[in-house]
Amino acid sequence: MPRHFGHIPGIVPGATFVDRRELREAGVHLPTQAGVSGSATEGADSIVLSGGYEDDDDQGSVIVYTGEGGRDPLSGRQVKHQQLVRGNLALAVSHRDGLPVRVTRGSRHTSAYSPETGYQYAGLYRVDDHWREEGKSGFFIWRFRLLSLESAFQPEVISAPSAAAVRREMVTVQRLVRDTAEARRIKALYGFRCQVCGEALQTSAGPYAEAAHIRPLGAPHHGPDHAGNLLCLCPNHHVLFDFGTWSIADDFGLIGLPGKLMVHPEHQIDPAQLAYHRARYFQP
């Protein structure tokens, strides 16, 4: 059966369910115990917030979700590092591909948005970011920031193709662009050349490059929007940097890629931001 991404027909945000069995029968969330429904190849189609992980942060339209794994089944305490496998990898794939994720809250989830009893469907969210950090128990956990799609763009339902039939569908992926005056200054400083590969993309509208924040802006990262936290990158190296494929040492040597970062004398990169990226995003 193809995996179903998007709303389940007839199930609207706010719909309630007595238990996980009803969630499964409705098609909202198929696993009866796992918090993530998905696969490492297709992505995650749904999650349930059930209060199992102490590091979850639910602000309603913004959720910082703790990945799965590493918990003691008896005490519920985190006793091992989490790995980017299974459901965690499925959520990372949804981040990469811009797939909508159904979110359901359970009554045991500590949040002002959780139902008093049973489960409540919260609607569609998109995975906006993912990274690794040390959790409250001292072990590494994977965090996933999810943003609600209910008050803005509603993506169409997407079905993973079966072996018998392949459908081509138009999928819209939203990306928040912050091109401040400081970002434009940094790009101009490098002549729109990527600090990694040195390429400057030429378009009919002129040269193109992207300003990449080393430490992301906004909660929970709160990276500063100044030159010390900015890089001038081509789209390819920007995406790979955001997904932790490569990072930068304090001496500007590239980690995960050969070579050294090109740095203009007037560009003072903050080593604290580089350390933040290495600790949370780089995956050796």
PDB file of C-alpha atoms in Angstrom, residues 88-225:
ATOM      1  CA  ASN A  88      14.739   9.901  12.698  1.00  0.00           C
ATOM      2  CA  LEU A  89      16.095   9.372   9.201  1.00  0.00           C
ATOM      3  CA  ALA A  90      12.537   9.352   7.843  1.00  0.00           C
ATOM      4  CA  LEU A  91      11.974  12.837   9.310  1.00  0.00           C
ATOM      5  CA  ALA A  92      15.283  14.018   7.841  1.00  0.00           C
ATOM      6  CA  VAL A  93      14.123  12.785   4.421  1.00  0.00           C
ATOM      7  CA  SER A  94      10.860  14.721   4.852  1.00  0.00           C
ATOM      8  CA  HIS A  95      12.965  17.810   5.595  1.00  0.00           C
ATOM      9  CA  ARG A  96      15.019  17.220   2.455  1.00  0.00           C
ATOM     10  CA  ASP A  97      12.033  16.592   0.185  1.00  0.00           C
ATOM     11  CA  GLY A  98       9.568  19.093   1.686  1.00  0.00           C
ATOM     12  CA  LEU A  99       6.969  16.432   2.504  1.00  0.00           C
ATOM     13  CA  PRO A 100       4.014  17.315   4.764  1.00  0.00           C
ATOM     14  CA  VAL A 101       3.819  15.467   8.098  1.00  0.00           C
ATOM     15  CA  ARG A 102       0.567  14.768   9.951  1.00  0.00           C
ATOM     16  CA  VAL A 103       0.874  15.734  13.638  1.00  0.00           C
ATOM     17  CA  THR A 104      -1.273  14.314  16.428  1.00  0.00           C
ATOM     18  CA  ARG A 105      -1.087  15.215  20.139  1.00  0.00           C
ATOM     19  CA  GLY A 106      -1.865  12.793  22.961  1.00  0.00           C
ATOM     20  CA  SER A 107      -3.240  13.667  26.393  1.00  0.00           C
ATOM     21  CA  ARG A 108      -0.011  12.557  28.103  1.00  0.00           C
ATOM     22  CA  HIS A 109       1.971  15.115  26.101  1.00  0.00           C
ATOM     23  CA  THR A 110       2.738  18.067  28.387  1.00  0.00           C
ATOM     24  CA  SER A 111       1.528  21.036  26.382  1.00  0.00           C
ATOM     25  CA  ALA A 112      -1.197  23.653  26.487  1.00  0.00           C
ATOM     26  CA  TYR A 113      -2.229  22.389  23.039  1.00  0.00           C
ATOM     27  CA  SER A 114      -2.759  18.740  24.077  1.00  0.00           C
ATOM     28  CA  PRO A 115      -6.245  17.254  24.611  1.00  0.00           C
ATOM     29  CA  GLU A 116      -7.462  16.329  28.088  1.00  0.00           C
ATOM     30  CA  THR A 117      -8.123  12.757  26.983  1.00  0.00           C
ATOM     31  CA  GLY A 118      -7.238  10.564  24.031  1.00  0.00           C
ATOM     32  CA  TYR A 119      -5.635  12.045  20.918  1.00  0.00           C
ATOM     33  CA  GLN A 120      -6.283  15.091  18.747  1.00  0.00           C
ATOM     34  CA  TYR A 121      -5.187  15.605  15.146  1.00  0.00           C
ATOM     35  CA  ALA A 122      -3.334  18.936  14.826  1.00  0.00           C
ATOM     36  CA  GLY A 123      -3.017  19.005  11.029  1.00  0.00           C
ATOM     37  CA  LEU A 124      -0.097  19.226   8.643  1.00  0.00           C
ATOM     38  CA  TYR A 125       3.380  20.499   9.481  1.00  0.00           C
ATOM     39  CA  ARG A 126       6.614  20.700   7.512  1.00  0.00           C
ATOM     40  CA  VAL A 127      10.048  19.776   8.836  1.00  0.00           C
ATOM     41  CA  ASP A 128      11.916  23.062   8.648  1.00  0.00           C
ATOM     42  CA  ASP A 129      15.227  21.967  10.210  1.00  0.00           C
ATOM     43  CA  HIS A 130      16.955  19.066  11.952  1.00  0.00           C
ATOM     44  CA  TRP A 131      20.125  18.860  14.033  1.00  0.00           C
ATOM     45  CA  ARG A 132      21.866  16.931  16.832  1.00  0.00           C
ATOM     46  CA  GLU A 133      22.452  18.282  20.340  1.00  0.00           C
ATOM     47  CA  GLU A 134      22.959  17.150  23.913  1.00  0.00           C
ATOM     48  CA  GLY A 135      19.634  16.555  25.655  1.00  0.00           C
ATOM     49  CA  LYS A 136      18.636  17.132  29.275  1.00  0.00           C
ATOM     50  CA  SER A 137      19.903  13.678  30.260  1.00  0.00           C
ATOM     51  CA  GLY A 138      23.366  14.306  28.801  1.00  0.00           C
ATOM     52  CA  PHE A 139      22.993  12.097  25.720  1.00  0.00           C
ATOM     53  CA  PHE A 140      22.908  13.220  22.099  1.00  0.00           C
ATOM     54  CA  ILE A 141      19.407  13.507  20.662  1.00  0.00           C
ATOM     55  CA  TRP A 142      18.059  14.483  17.252  1.00  0.00           C
ATOM     56  CA  ARG A 143      15.784  17.523  17.130  1.00  0.00           C
ATOM     57  CA  PHE A 144      13.303  18.341  14.359  1.00  0.00           C
ATOM     58  CA  ARG A 145      11.657  21.752  14.038  1.00  0.00           C
ATOM     59  CA  LEU A 146       8.177  21.507  12.529  1.00  0.00           C
ATOM     60  CA  LEU A 147       6.140  24.480  11.327  1.00  0.00           C
ATOM     61  CA  SER A 148       2.358  24.370  10.952  1.00  0.00           C
ATOM     62  CA  LEU A 149       0.934  24.566   7.441  1.00  0.00           C
ATOM     63  CA  GLU A 150      -2.641  25.065   8.601  1.00  0.00           C
ATOM     64  CA  SER A 151      -2.712  28.873   8.455  1.00  0.00           C
ATOM     65  CA  ALA A 152      -0.861  29.215   5.157  1.00  0.00           C
ATOM     66  CA  PHE A 153      -0.027  26.934   2.250  1.00  0.00           C
ATOM     67  CA  GLN A 154      -1.823  23.585   2.105  1.00  0.00           C
ATOM     68  CA  PRO A 155       0.189  21.100   0.039  1.00  0.00           C
ATOM     69  CA  GLU A 156      -1.580  18.514  -2.063  1.00  0.00           C
ATOM     70  CA  VAL A 157      -1.683  14.914  -0.902  1.00  0.00           C
ATOM     71  CA  ILE A 158       1.321  13.001  -2.213  1.00  0.00           C
ATOM     72  CA  SER A 159       1.401   9.225  -2.494  1.00  0.00           C
ATOM     73  CA  ALA A 160       4.642   7.286  -2.687  1.00  0.00           C
ATOM     74  CA  PRO A 161       4.641   5.316  -5.985  1.00  0.00           C
ATOM     75  CA  SER A 162       4.083   1.584  -6.032  1.00  0.00           C
ATOM     76  CA  ALA A 163       6.136  -0.777  -8.153  1.00  0.00           C
ATOM     77  CA  ALA A 164       3.214  -1.159 -10.564  1.00  0.00           C
ATOM     78  CA  ALA A 165       2.641   2.479 -11.350  1.00  0.00           C
ATOM     79  CA  VAL A 166       4.646   5.671 -11.171  1.00  0.00           C
ATOM     80  CA  ARG A 167       2.927   9.054 -11.120  1.00  0.00           C
ATOM     81  CA  ARG A 168       4.584  12.399 -11.660  1.00  0.00           C
ATOM     82  CA  GLU A 169       3.189  15.169  -9.464  1.00  0.00           C
ATOM     83  CA  MET A 170       3.990  18.817  -8.936  1.00  0.00           C
ATOM     84  CA  VAL A 171       5.200  19.370  -5.360  1.00  0.00           C
ATOM     85  CA  THR A 172       5.617  22.853  -3.875  1.00  0.00           C
ATOM     86  CA  VAL A 173       8.418  23.316  -1.336  1.00  0.00           C
ATOM     87  CA  GLN A 174       8.500  26.541   0.646  1.00  0.00           C
ATOM     88  CA  ARG A 175      11.808  28.033   1.728  1.00  0.00           C
ATOM     89  CA  LEU A 176      12.099  31.038   3.998  1.00  0.00           C
ATOM     90  CA  VAL A 177      14.487  33.550   2.438  1.00  0.00           C
ATOM     91  CA  ARG A 178      16.150  36.199   4.579  1.00  0.00           C
ATOM     92  CA  ASP A 179      18.223  38.453   2.300  1.00  0.00           C
ATOM     93  CA  THR A 180      19.135  41.352   4.574  1.00  0.00           C
ATOM     94  CA  ALA A 181      21.374  44.286   3.699  1.00  0.00           C
ATOM     95  CA  GLU A 182      24.233  42.534   5.499  1.00  0.00           C
ATOM     96  CA  ALA A 183      23.636  39.369   3.482  1.00  0.00           C
ATOM     97  CA  ARG A 184      23.690  41.352   0.246  1.00  0.00           C
ATOM     98  CA  ARG A 185      26.922  43.055   1.356  1.00  0.00           C
ATOM     99  CA  ILE A 186      28.648  39.709   1.990  1.00  0.00           C
ATOM    100  CA  LYS A 187      27.593  38.367  -1.413  1.00  0.00           C
ATOM    101  CA  ALA A 188      28.872  41.500  -3.114  1.00  0.00           C
ATOM    102  CA  LEU A 189      32.126  41.282  -1.141  1.00  0.00           C
ATOM    103  CA  TYR A 190      32.829  37.917  -2.802  1.00  0.00           C
ATOM    104  CA  GLY A 191      31.561  38.979  -6.198  1.00  0.00           C
ATOM    105  CA  PHE A 192      28.803  36.375  -5.791  1.00  0.00           C
ATOM    106  CA  ARG A 193      31.431  33.602  -5.813  1.00  0.00           C
ATOM    107  CA  CYS A 194      30.952  30.579  -3.575  1.00  0.00           C
ATOM    108  CA  GLN A 195      33.461  30.520  -0.724  1.00  0.00           C
ATOM    109  CA  VAL A 196      33.883  26.764  -1.237  1.00  0.00           C
ATOM    110  CA  CYS A 197      34.046  26.148  -4.981  1.00  0.00           C
ATOM    111  CA  GLY A 198      34.671  29.686  -6.244  1.00  0.00           C
ATOM    112  CA  GLU A 199      31.865  29.467  -8.792  1.00  0.00           C
ATOM    113  CA  ALA A 200      29.696  32.503  -9.580  1.00  0.00           C
ATOM    114  CA  LEU A 201      26.385  31.578 -11.197  1.00  0.00           C
ATOM    115  CA  GLN A 202      25.393  33.873 -14.055  1.00  0.00           C
ATOM    116  CA  THR A 203      21.697  34.362 -14.725  1.00  0.00           C
ATOM    117  CA  SER A 204      19.776  36.584 -17.113  1.00  0.00           C
ATOM    118  CA  ALA A 205      19.154  38.874 -14.133  1.00  0.00           C
ATOM    119  CA  GLY A 206      22.823  38.982 -13.140  1.00  0.00           C
ATOM    120  CA  PRO A 207      25.077  36.924 -10.831  1.00  0.00           C
ATOM    121  CA  TYR A 208      23.469  34.726  -8.180  1.00  0.00           C
ATOM    122  CA  ALA A 209      24.685  33.385  -4.838  1.00  0.00           C
ATOM    123  CA  GLU A 210      23.054  32.568  -1.494  1.00  0.00           C
ATOM    124  CA  ALA A 211      23.792  33.974   1.945  1.00  0.00           C
ATOM    125  CA  ALA A 212      23.981  31.052   4.372  1.00  0.00           C
ATOM    126  CA  HIS A 213      23.660  31.510   8.123  1.00  0.00           C
ATOM    127  CA  ILE A 214      26.177  29.342   9.958  1.00  0.00           C
ATOM    128  CA  ARG A 215      23.984  29.230  13.066  1.00  0.00           C
ATOM    129  CA  PRO A 216      20.311  29.394  12.018  1.00  0.00           C
ATOM    130  CA  LEU A 217      18.189  32.396  12.905  1.00  0.00           C
ATOM    131  CA  GLY A 218      15.124  32.077  15.101  1.00  0.00           C
ATOM    132  CA  ALA A 219      14.205  29.724  17.936  1.00  0.00           C
ATOM    133  CA  PRO A 220      15.675  27.521  19.232  1.00  0.00           C
ATOM    134  CA  HIS A 221      19.044  28.468  17.688  1.00  0.00           C
ATOM    135  CA  HIS A 222      18.841  32.277  17.894  1.00  0.00           C
ATOM    136  CA  GLY A 223      21.757  32.829  15.547  1.00  0.00           C
ATOM    137  CA  PRO A 224      22.821  36.457  15.042  1.00  0.00           C
ATOM    138  CA  ASP A 225      22.065  38.155  11.743  1.00  0.00           C
TER     139      ASP A 225
END
